[in-house]
Each structure stands twice: as structure tokens, then as C-alpha cells.
Coordinates of N, CA and C in Angstrom, one line a residue:
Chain A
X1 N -23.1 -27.8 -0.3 CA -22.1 -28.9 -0.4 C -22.3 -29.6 -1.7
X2 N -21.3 -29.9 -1.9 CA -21.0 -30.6 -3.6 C -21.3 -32.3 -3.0
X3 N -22.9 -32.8 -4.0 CA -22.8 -34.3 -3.3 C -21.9 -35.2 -4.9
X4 N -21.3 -36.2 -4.4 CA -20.7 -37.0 -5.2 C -21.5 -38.3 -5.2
X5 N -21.8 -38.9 -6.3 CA -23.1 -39.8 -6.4 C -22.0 -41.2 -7.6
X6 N -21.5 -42.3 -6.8 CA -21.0 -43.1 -7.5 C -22.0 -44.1 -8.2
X7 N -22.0 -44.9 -9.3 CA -22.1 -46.3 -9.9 C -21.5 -47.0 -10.4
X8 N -22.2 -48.0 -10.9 CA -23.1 -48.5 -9.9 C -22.9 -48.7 -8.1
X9 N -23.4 -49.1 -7.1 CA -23.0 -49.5 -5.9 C -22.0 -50.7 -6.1
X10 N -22.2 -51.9 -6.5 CA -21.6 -53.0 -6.6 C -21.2 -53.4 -8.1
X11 N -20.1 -54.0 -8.7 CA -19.9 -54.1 -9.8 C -19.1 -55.7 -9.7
X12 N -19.7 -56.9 -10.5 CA -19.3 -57.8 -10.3 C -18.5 -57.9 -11.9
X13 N -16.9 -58.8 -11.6 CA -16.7 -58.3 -12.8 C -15.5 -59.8 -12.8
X14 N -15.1 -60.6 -13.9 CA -14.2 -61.5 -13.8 C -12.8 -61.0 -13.4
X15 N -11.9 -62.0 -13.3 CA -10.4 -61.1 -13.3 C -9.9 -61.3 -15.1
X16 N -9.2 -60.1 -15.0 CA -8.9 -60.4 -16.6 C -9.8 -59.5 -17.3
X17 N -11.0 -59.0 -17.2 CA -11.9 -57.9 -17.7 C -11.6 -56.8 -16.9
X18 N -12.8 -55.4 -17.8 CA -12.3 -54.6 -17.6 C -13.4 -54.0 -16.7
X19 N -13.0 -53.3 -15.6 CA -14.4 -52.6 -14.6 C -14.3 -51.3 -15.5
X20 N -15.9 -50.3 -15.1 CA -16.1 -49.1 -15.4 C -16.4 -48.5 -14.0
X21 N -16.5 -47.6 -13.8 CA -16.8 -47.1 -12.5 C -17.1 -45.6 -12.6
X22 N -18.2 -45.0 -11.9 CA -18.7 -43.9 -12.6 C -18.9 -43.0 -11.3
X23 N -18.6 -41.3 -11.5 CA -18.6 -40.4 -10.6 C -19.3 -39.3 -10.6
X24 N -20.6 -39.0 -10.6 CA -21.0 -37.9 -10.8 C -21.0 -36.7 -9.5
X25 N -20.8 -35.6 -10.1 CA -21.1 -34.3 -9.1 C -22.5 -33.7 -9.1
X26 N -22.5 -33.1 -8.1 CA -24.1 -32.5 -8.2 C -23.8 -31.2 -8.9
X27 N -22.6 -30.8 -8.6 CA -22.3 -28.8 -9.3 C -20.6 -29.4 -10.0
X28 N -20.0 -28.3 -10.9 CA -19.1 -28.6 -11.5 C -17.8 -28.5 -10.6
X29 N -16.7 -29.4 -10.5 CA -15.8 -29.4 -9.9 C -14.7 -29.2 -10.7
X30 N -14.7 -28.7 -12.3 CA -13.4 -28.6 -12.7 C -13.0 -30.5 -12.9
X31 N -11.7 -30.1 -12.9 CA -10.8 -31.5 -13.0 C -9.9 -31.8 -11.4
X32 N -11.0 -31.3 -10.2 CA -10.4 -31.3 -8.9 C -11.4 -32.7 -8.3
X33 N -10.6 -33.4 -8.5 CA -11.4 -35.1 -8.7 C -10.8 -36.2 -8.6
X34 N -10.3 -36.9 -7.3 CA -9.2 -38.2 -6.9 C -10.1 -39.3 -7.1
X35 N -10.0 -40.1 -7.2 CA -9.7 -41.9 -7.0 C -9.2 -42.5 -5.6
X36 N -9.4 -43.4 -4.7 CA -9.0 -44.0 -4.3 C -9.5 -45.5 -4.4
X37 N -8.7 -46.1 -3.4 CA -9.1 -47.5 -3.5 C -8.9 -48.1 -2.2
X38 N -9.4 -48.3 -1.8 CA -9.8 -48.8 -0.5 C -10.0 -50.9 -0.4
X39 N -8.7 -51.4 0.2 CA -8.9 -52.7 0.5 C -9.6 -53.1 1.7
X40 N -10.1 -54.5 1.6 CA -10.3 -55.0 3.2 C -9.8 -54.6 4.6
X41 N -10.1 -53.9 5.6 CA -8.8 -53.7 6.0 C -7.6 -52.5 6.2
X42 N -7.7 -51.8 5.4 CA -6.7 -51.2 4.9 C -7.1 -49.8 4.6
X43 N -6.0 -48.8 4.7 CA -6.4 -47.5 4.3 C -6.8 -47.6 3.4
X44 N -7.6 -46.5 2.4 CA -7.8 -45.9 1.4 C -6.2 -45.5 1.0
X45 N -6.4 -45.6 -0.6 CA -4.9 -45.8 -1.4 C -5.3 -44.5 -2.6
X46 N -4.8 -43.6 -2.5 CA -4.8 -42.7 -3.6 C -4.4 -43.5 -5.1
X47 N -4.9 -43.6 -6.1 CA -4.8 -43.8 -7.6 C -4.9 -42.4 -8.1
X48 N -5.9 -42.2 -8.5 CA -6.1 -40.8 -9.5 C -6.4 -39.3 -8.9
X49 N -5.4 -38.3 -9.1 CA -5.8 -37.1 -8.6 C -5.6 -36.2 -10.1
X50 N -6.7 -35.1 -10.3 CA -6.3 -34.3 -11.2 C -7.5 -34.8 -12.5
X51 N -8.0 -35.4 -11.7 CA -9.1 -36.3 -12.7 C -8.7 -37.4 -13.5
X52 N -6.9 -37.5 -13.9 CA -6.7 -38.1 -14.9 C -4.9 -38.8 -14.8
X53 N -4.3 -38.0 -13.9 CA -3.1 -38.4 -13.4 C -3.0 -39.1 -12.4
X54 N -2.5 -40.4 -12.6 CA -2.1 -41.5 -12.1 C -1.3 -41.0 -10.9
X55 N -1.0 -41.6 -9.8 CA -0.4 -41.7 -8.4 C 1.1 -42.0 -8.8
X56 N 2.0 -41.9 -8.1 CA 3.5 -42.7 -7.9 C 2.9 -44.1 -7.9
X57 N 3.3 -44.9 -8.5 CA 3.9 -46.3 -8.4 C 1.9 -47.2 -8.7
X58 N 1.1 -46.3 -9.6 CA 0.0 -47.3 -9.5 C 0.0 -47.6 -11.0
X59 N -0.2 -48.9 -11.2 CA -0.5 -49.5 -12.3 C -0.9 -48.5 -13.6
X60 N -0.6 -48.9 -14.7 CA -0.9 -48.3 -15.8 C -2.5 -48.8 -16.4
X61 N -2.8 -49.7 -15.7 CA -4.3 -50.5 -15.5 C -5.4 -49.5 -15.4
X62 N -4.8 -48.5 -14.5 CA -5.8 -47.8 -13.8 C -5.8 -46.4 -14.5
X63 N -6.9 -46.0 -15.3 CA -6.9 -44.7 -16.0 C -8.4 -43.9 -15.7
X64 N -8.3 -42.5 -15.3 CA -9.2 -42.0 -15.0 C -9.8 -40.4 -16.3
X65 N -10.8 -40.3 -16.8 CA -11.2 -39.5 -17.4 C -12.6 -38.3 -16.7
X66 N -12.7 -37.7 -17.4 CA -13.8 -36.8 -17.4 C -13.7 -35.5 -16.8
X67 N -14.7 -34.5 -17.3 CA -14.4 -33.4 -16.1 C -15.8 -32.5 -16.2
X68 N -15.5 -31.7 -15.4 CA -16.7 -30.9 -14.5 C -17.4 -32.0 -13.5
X69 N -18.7 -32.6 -14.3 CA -19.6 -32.9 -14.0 C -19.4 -34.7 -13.9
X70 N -18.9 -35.3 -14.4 CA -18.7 -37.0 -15.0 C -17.6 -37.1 -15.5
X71 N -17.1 -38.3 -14.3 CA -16.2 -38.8 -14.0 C -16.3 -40.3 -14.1
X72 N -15.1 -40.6 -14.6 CA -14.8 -42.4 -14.8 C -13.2 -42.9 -14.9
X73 N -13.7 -43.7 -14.2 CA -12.6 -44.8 -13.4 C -12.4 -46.1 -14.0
X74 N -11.2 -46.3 -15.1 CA -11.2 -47.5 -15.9 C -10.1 -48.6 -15.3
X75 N -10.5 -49.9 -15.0 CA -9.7 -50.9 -14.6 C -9.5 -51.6 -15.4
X76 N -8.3 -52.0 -16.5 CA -8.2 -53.1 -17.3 C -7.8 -54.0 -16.9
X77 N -8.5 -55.1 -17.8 CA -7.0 -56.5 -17.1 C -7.0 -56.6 -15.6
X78 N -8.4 -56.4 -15.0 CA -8.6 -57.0 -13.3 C -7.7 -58.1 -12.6
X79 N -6.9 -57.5 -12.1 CA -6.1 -58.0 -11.4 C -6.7 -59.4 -9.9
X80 N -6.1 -60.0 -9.0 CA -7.2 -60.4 -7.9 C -7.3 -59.0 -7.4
X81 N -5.9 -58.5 -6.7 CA -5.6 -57.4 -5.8 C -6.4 -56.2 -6.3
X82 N -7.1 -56.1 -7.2 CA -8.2 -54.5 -7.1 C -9.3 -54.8 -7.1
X83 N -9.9 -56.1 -6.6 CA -11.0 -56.4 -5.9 C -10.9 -55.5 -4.8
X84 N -12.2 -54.7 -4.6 CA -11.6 -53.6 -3.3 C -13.0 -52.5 -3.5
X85 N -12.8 -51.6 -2.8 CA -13.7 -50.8 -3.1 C -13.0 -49.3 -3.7
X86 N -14.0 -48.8 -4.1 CA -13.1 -47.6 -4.7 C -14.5 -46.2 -4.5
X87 N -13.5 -45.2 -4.1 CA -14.4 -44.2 -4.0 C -14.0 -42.6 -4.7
X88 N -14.5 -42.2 -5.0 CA -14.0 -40.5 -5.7 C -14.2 -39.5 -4.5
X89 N -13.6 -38.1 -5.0 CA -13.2 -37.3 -4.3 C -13.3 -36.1 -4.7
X90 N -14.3 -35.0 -4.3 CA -13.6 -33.7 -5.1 C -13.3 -33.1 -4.4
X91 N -12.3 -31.8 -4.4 CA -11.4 -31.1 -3.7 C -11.8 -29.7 -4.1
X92 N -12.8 -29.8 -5.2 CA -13.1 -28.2 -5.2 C -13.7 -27.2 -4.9
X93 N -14.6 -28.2 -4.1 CA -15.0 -26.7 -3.2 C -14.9 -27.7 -1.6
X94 N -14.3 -27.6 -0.8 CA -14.1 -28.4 0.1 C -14.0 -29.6 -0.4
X95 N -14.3 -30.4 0.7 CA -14.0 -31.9 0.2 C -14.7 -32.8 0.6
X96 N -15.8 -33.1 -0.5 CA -16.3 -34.9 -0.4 C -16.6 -35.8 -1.2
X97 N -16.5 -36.8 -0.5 CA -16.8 -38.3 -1.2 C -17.6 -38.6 -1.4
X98 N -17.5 -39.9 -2.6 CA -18.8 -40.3 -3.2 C -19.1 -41.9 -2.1
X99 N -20.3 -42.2 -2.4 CA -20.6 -43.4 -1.4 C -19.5 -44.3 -1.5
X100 N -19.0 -44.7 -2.9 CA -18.1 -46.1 -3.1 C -18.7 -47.0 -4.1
X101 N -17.9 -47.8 -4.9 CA -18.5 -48.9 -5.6 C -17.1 -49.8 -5.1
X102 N -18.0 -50.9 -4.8 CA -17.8 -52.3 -4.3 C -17.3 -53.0 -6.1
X103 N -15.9 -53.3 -6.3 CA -16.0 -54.3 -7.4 C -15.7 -55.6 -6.6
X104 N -16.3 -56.5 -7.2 CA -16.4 -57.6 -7.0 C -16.4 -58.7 -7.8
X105 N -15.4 -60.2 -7.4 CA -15.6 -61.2 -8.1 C -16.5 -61.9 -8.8
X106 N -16.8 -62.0 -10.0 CA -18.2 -62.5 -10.8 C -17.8 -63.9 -10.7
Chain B
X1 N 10.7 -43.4 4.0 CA 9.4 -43.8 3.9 C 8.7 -43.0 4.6
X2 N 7.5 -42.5 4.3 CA 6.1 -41.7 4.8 C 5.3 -42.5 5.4
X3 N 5.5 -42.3 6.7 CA 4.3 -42.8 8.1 C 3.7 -42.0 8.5
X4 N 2.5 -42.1 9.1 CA 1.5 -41.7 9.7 C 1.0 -42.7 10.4
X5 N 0.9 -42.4 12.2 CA 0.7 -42.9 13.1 C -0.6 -42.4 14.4
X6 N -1.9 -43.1 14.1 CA -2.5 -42.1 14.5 C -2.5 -43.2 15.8
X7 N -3.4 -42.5 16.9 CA -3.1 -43.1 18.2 C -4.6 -42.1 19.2
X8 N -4.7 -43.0 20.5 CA -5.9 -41.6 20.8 C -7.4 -42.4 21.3
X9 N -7.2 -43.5 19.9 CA -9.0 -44.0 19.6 C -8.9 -44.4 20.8
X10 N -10.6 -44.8 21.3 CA -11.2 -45.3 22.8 C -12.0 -45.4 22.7
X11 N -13.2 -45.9 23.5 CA -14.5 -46.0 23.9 C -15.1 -45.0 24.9
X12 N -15.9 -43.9 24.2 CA -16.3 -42.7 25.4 C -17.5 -42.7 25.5
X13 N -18.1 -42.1 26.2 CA -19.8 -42.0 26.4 C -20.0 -40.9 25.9
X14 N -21.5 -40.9 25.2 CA -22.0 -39.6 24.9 C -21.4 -38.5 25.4
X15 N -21.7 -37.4 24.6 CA -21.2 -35.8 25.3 C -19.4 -36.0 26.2
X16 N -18.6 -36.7 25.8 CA -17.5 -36.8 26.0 C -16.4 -36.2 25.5
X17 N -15.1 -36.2 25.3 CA -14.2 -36.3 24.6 C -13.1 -36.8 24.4
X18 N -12.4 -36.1 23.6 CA -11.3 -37.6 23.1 C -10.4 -36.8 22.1
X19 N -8.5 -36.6 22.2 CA -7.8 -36.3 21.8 C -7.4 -37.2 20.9
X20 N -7.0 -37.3 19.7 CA -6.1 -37.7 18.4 C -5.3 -37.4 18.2
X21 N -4.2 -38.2 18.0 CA -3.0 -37.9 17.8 C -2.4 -38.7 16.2
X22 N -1.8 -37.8 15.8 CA -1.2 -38.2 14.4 C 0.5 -38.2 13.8
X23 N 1.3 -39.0 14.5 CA 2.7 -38.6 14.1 C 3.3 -39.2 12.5
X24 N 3.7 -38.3 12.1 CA 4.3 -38.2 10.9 C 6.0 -38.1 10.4
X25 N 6.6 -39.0 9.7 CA 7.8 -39.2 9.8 C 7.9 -39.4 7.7
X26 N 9.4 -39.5 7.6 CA 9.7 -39.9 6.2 C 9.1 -38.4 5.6
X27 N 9.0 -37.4 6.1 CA 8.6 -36.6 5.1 C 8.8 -35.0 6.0
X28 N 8.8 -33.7 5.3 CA 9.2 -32.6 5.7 C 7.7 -31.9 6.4
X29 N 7.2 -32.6 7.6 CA 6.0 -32.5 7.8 C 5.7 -31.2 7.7
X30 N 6.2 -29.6 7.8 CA 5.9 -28.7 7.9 C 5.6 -28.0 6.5
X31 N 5.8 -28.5 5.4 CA 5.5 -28.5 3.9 C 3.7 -28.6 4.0
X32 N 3.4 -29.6 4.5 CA 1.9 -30.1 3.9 C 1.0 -30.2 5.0
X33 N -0.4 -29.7 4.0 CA -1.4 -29.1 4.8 C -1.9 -30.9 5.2
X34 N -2.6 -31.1 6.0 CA -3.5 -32.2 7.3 C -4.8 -32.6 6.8
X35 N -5.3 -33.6 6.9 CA -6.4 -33.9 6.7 C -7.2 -35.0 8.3
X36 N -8.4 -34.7 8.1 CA -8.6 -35.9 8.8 C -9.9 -36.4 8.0
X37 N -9.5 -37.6 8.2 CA -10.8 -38.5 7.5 C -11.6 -39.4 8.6
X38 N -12.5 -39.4 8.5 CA -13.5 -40.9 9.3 C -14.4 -41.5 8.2
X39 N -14.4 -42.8 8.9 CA -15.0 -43.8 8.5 C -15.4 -44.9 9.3
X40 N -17.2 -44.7 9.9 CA -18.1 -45.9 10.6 C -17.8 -47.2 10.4
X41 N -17.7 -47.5 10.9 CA -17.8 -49.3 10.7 C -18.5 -49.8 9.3
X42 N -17.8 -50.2 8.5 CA -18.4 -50.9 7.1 C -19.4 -49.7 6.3
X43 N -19.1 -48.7 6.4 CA -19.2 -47.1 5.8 C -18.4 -46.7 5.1
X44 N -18.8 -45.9 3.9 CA -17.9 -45.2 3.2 C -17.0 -44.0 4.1
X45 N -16.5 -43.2 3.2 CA -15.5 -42.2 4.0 C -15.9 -40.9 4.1
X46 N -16.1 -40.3 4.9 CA -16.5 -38.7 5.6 C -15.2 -37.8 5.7
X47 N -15.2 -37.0 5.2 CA -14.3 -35.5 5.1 C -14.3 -35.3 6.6
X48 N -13.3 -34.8 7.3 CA -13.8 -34.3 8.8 C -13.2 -32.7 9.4
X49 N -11.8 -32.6 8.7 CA -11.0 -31.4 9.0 C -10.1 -31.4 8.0
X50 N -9.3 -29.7 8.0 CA -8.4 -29.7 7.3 C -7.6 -28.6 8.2
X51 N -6.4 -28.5 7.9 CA -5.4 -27.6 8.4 C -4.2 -27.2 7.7
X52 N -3.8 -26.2 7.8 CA -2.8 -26.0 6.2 C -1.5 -26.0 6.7
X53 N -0.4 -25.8 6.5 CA 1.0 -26.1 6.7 C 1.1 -25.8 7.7
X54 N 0.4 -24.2 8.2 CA 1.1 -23.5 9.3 C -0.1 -23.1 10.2
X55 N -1.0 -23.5 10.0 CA -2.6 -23.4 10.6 C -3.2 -22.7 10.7
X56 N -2.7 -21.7 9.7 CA -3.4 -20.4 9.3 C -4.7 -20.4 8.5
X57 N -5.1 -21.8 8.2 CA -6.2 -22.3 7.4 C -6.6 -23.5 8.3
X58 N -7.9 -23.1 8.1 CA -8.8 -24.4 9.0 C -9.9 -24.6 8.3
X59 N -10.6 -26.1 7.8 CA -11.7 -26.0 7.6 C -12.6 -27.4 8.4
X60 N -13.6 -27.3 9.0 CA -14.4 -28.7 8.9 C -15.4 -29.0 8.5
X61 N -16.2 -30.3 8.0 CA -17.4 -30.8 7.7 C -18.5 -30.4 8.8
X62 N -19.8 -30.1 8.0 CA -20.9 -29.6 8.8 C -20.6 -30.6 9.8
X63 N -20.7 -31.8 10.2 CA -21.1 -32.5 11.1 C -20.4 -32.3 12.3
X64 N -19.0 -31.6 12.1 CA -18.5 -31.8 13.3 C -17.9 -30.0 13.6
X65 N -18.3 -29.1 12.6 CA -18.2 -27.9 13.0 C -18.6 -27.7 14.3
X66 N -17.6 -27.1 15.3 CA -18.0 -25.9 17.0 C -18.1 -27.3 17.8
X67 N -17.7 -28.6 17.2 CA -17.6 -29.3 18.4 C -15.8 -30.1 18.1
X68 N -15.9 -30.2 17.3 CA -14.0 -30.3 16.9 C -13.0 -29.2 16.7
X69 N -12.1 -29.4 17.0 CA -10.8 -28.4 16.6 C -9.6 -29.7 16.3
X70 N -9.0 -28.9 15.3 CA -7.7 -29.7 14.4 C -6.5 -28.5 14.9
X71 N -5.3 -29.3 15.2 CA -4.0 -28.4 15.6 C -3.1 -29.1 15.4
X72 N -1.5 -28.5 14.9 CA -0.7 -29.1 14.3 C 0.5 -28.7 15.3
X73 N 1.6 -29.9 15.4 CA 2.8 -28.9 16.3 C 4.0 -29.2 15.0
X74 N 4.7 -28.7 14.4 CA 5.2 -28.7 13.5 C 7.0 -29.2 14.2
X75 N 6.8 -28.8 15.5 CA 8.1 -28.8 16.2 C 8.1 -30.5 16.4
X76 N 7.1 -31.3 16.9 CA 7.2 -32.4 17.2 C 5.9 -33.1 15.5
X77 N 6.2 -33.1 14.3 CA 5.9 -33.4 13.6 C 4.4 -34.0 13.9
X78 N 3.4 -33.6 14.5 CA 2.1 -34.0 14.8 C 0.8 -33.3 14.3
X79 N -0.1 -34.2 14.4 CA -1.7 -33.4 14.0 C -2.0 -33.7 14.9
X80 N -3.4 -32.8 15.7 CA -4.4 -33.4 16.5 C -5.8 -33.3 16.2
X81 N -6.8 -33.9 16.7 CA -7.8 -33.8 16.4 C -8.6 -34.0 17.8
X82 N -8.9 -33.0 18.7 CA -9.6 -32.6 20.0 C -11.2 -33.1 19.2
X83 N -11.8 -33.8 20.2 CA -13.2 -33.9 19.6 C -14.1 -33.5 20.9
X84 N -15.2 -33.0 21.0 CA -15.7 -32.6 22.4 C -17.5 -32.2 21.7
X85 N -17.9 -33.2 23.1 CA -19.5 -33.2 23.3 C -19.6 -34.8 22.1
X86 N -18.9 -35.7 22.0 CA -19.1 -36.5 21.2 C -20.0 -37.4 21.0
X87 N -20.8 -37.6 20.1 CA -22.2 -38.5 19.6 C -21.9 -39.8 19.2
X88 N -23.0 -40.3 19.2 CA -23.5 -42.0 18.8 C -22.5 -42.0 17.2
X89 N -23.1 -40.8 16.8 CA -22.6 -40.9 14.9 C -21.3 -40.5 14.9
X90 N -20.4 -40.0 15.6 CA -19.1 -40.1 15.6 C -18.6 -41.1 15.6
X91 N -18.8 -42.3 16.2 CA -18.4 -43.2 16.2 C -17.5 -44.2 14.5
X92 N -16.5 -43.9 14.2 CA -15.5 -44.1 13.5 C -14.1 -44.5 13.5
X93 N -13.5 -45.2 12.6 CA -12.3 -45.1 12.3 C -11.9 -43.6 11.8
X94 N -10.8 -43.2 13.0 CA -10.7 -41.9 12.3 C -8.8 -41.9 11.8
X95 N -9.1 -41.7 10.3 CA -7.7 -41.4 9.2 C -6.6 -40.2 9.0
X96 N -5.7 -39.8 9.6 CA -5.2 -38.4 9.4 C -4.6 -38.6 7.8
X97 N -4.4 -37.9 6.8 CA -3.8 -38.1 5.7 C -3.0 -36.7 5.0
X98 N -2.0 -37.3 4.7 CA -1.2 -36.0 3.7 C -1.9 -35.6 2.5
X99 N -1.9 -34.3 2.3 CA -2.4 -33.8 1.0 C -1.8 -33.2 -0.1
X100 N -2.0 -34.0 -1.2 CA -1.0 -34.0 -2.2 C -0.6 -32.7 -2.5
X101 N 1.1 -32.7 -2.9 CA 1.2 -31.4 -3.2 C 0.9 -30.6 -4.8
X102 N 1.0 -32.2 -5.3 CA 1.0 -31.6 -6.9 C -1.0 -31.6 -7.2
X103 N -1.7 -31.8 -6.0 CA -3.2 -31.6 -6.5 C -3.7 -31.1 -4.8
X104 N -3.3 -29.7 -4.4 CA -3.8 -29.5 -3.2 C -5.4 -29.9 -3.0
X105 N -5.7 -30.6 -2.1 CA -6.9 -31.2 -2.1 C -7.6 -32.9 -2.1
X106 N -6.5 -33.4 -2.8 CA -6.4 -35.0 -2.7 C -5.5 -35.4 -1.6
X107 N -5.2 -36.9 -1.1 CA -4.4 -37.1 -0.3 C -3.9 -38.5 -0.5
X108 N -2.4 -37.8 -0.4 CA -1.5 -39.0 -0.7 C -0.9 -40.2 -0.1
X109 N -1.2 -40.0 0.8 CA -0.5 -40.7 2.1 C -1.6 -41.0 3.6
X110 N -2.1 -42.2 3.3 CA -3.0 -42.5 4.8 C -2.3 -43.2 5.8
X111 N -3.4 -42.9 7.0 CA -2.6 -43.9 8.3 C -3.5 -44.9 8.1
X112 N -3.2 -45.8 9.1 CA -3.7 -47.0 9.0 C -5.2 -46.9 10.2
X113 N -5.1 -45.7 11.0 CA -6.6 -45.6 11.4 C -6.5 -45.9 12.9
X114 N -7.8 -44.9 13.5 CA -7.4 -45.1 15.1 C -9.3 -45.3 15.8
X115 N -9.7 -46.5 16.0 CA -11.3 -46.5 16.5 C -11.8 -45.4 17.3
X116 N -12.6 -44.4 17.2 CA -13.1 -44.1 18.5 C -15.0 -45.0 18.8
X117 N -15.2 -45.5 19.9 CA -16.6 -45.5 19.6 C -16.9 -44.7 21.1
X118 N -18.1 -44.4 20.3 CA -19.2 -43.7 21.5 C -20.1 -44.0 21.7
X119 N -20.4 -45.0 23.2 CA -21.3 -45.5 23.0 C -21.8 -45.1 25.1
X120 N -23.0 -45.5 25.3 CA -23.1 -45.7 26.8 C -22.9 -47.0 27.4

């Protein structure tokens, strides 16, 4: 099983700055590697699939890079509404997730 | 618009079971392969099943391998998710979700989620 190892756990960050958010694999998954975002509440919200391609209708805020092995999740310009949690995904050899990082209000 | 409606969740006792139900609307349900997701109370998210357009493909997570089965009726736009002999650790919000077509493997589309707990 391919483990997915997020950082940090919690990320405290102002609104108006930028979060980083980081996704490591234990074996190489290619660029088979989603984003979600997960509110209070609320389903999990697909943002990034493809390692790097944005969803229908999500902010240009939200940009994802990396591949094989390290993965990153860039939030500019912190909105209130992406206070939330957010988790990765890889799809390449089955499918699982990483624990989640909590961003949060500084 | 694309819904997903899951329905099913309950409170069962150990070694029990419990049918899921997932209806899907706003979209050409027989196109796209099924997912199901769970998530414990204030827990990140667990992989649980997969099923492919026509359910010629099945897969599940160790945890619930030979005690779940996933089935789709494509006539009445549904997923299900049969769970049997069910444990303490099952105990979840459980998510059916569409899987993207342009990145088979991610998913684009969630429900809003159906509790089961298992408790005595």
C-alpha cells in the first residue's frame, strides 16, 4: 500500500498570506495525485487532480505542483472560506489518502 | 446539476449489517466508475470501494475486504454498499463519490454523507 504522509498537521496562517501544504508518497505515484478540501461540515471538494490541474470552477488561488514522490499545495491570498482542511490523494496504485493538514486562522 | 444521495446510515451492533444506498442524478450515471469513501467522526478520509461503470471491476481497502460488497444498478441510477459482520472501527460517515473522467482515479463529485455507527 502506497502511504501518503501530509505537512505539516496544522498550519496557522493570516488571511491574505500564502499557505504551503506538502504531500509526500512512500513509492512513486507518477502525477496520479488530487487535492481536496474538506470544510466544517461538508463533503470533501476536489481542487487538484493530475497533480497540477485545477478542478471546474476553483479559484486560480489554488495551484498544485510536483511529481512522483513530493507534492505541494499552494494557497495564495487566503481567503476566510479555505480555512478548512485539506487532504491528498493518489490514484496510482489504488487509492489513498494522506492524514490532512488543518489550515488555520493565525 | 450532479447529486448524490446517500441514505442507509443507522446504528447496528457488532457483527451486523447494513445496506447503503447512493442515488445519482444530473449526470449520465452509467458513464462513471463509483467510489465509496468513509470517514470516523473528526478523522481523516479512508478509501473503502470502487466499482467501474459496468461492475466488471471491483476493488476494496484491506479493511473491509470479504466483509463488504459494492453493486451498482445502472437502470435505477444507484450504488450500493452491503456491509456485513460490521465492527467498532467501521463506525463512519460513509461518502459515495463520482470519479473523474479526465483523471480516472480522483473524484469529482461527493455526497453529503450517510452515519453508520456500530456500537452495542
Amino acid at each position: 500500500e502506497i502511504v501518503m504522509t501530509q505537512s505539516p498537521a496544522t498550519l496557522s496562517v493570516s488571511p491574505g498570506e500564502t499557505a504551503t501544504l506538502s504531500c509526500r508518497a512512500s513509492q512513486s505515484v507518477s502525477s496520479d495525485l488530487a487535492w481536496y478540501q474538506q470544510r466544517p461540515g461538508q463533503a470533501p471538494r476536489l481542487l487538484i487532480y493530475g497533480a497540477f490541474t485545477r478542478a471546474p470552477g476553483i479559484p486560480a488561488r489554488f495551484s498544485g505542483s510536483g511529481s512522483w514522490t513530493e507534492f505541494t499545495l499552494t494557497i495564495t491570498s487566503l481567503q476566510s472560506e479555505d480555512f478548512a482542511v485539506y487532504y491528498c490523494q493518489q490514484y496510482h496504485n489504488f487509492w489513498t489518502f494522506g492524514q490532512g493538514t488543518k489550515v488555520e486562522i493565525k | 446539476e450532479v447529486q448524490l444521495v446517500e441514505s442507509g446510515g443507522a446504528v447496528v451492533q457488532p457483527g451486523g449489517s447494513l445496506r447503503l444506498s447512493c442515488a445519482a442524478s444530473g449526470f449520465t450515471f452509467n458513464d462513471y466508475a463509483m467510489h465509496w469513501v468513509r470517514q470516523a467522526p473528526g478523522k481523516g478520509l479512508e478509501w473503502v470501494s470502487l466499482i467501474s461503470w459496468d461492475g466488471g471491476s471491483i476493488y476494496f481497502g484491506d479493511s473491509v475486504r470479504g466483509r463488504f460488497t459494492i453493486s451498482r444498478d445502472n437502470s435505477k441510477n444507484s450504488l450500493y454498499l452491503q456491509m456485513n459482520s460490521l465492527r467498532e472501527e467501521d463506525t463512519a460517515f460513509y461518502y459515495c463519490g463520482r470519479e473523474t473522467l479526465e483523471a480516472a482515479g480522483s473524484i469529482d463529485y461527493w455526497g453529503q454523507g450517510t452515519l453508520v455507527t456500530v456500537s452495542s
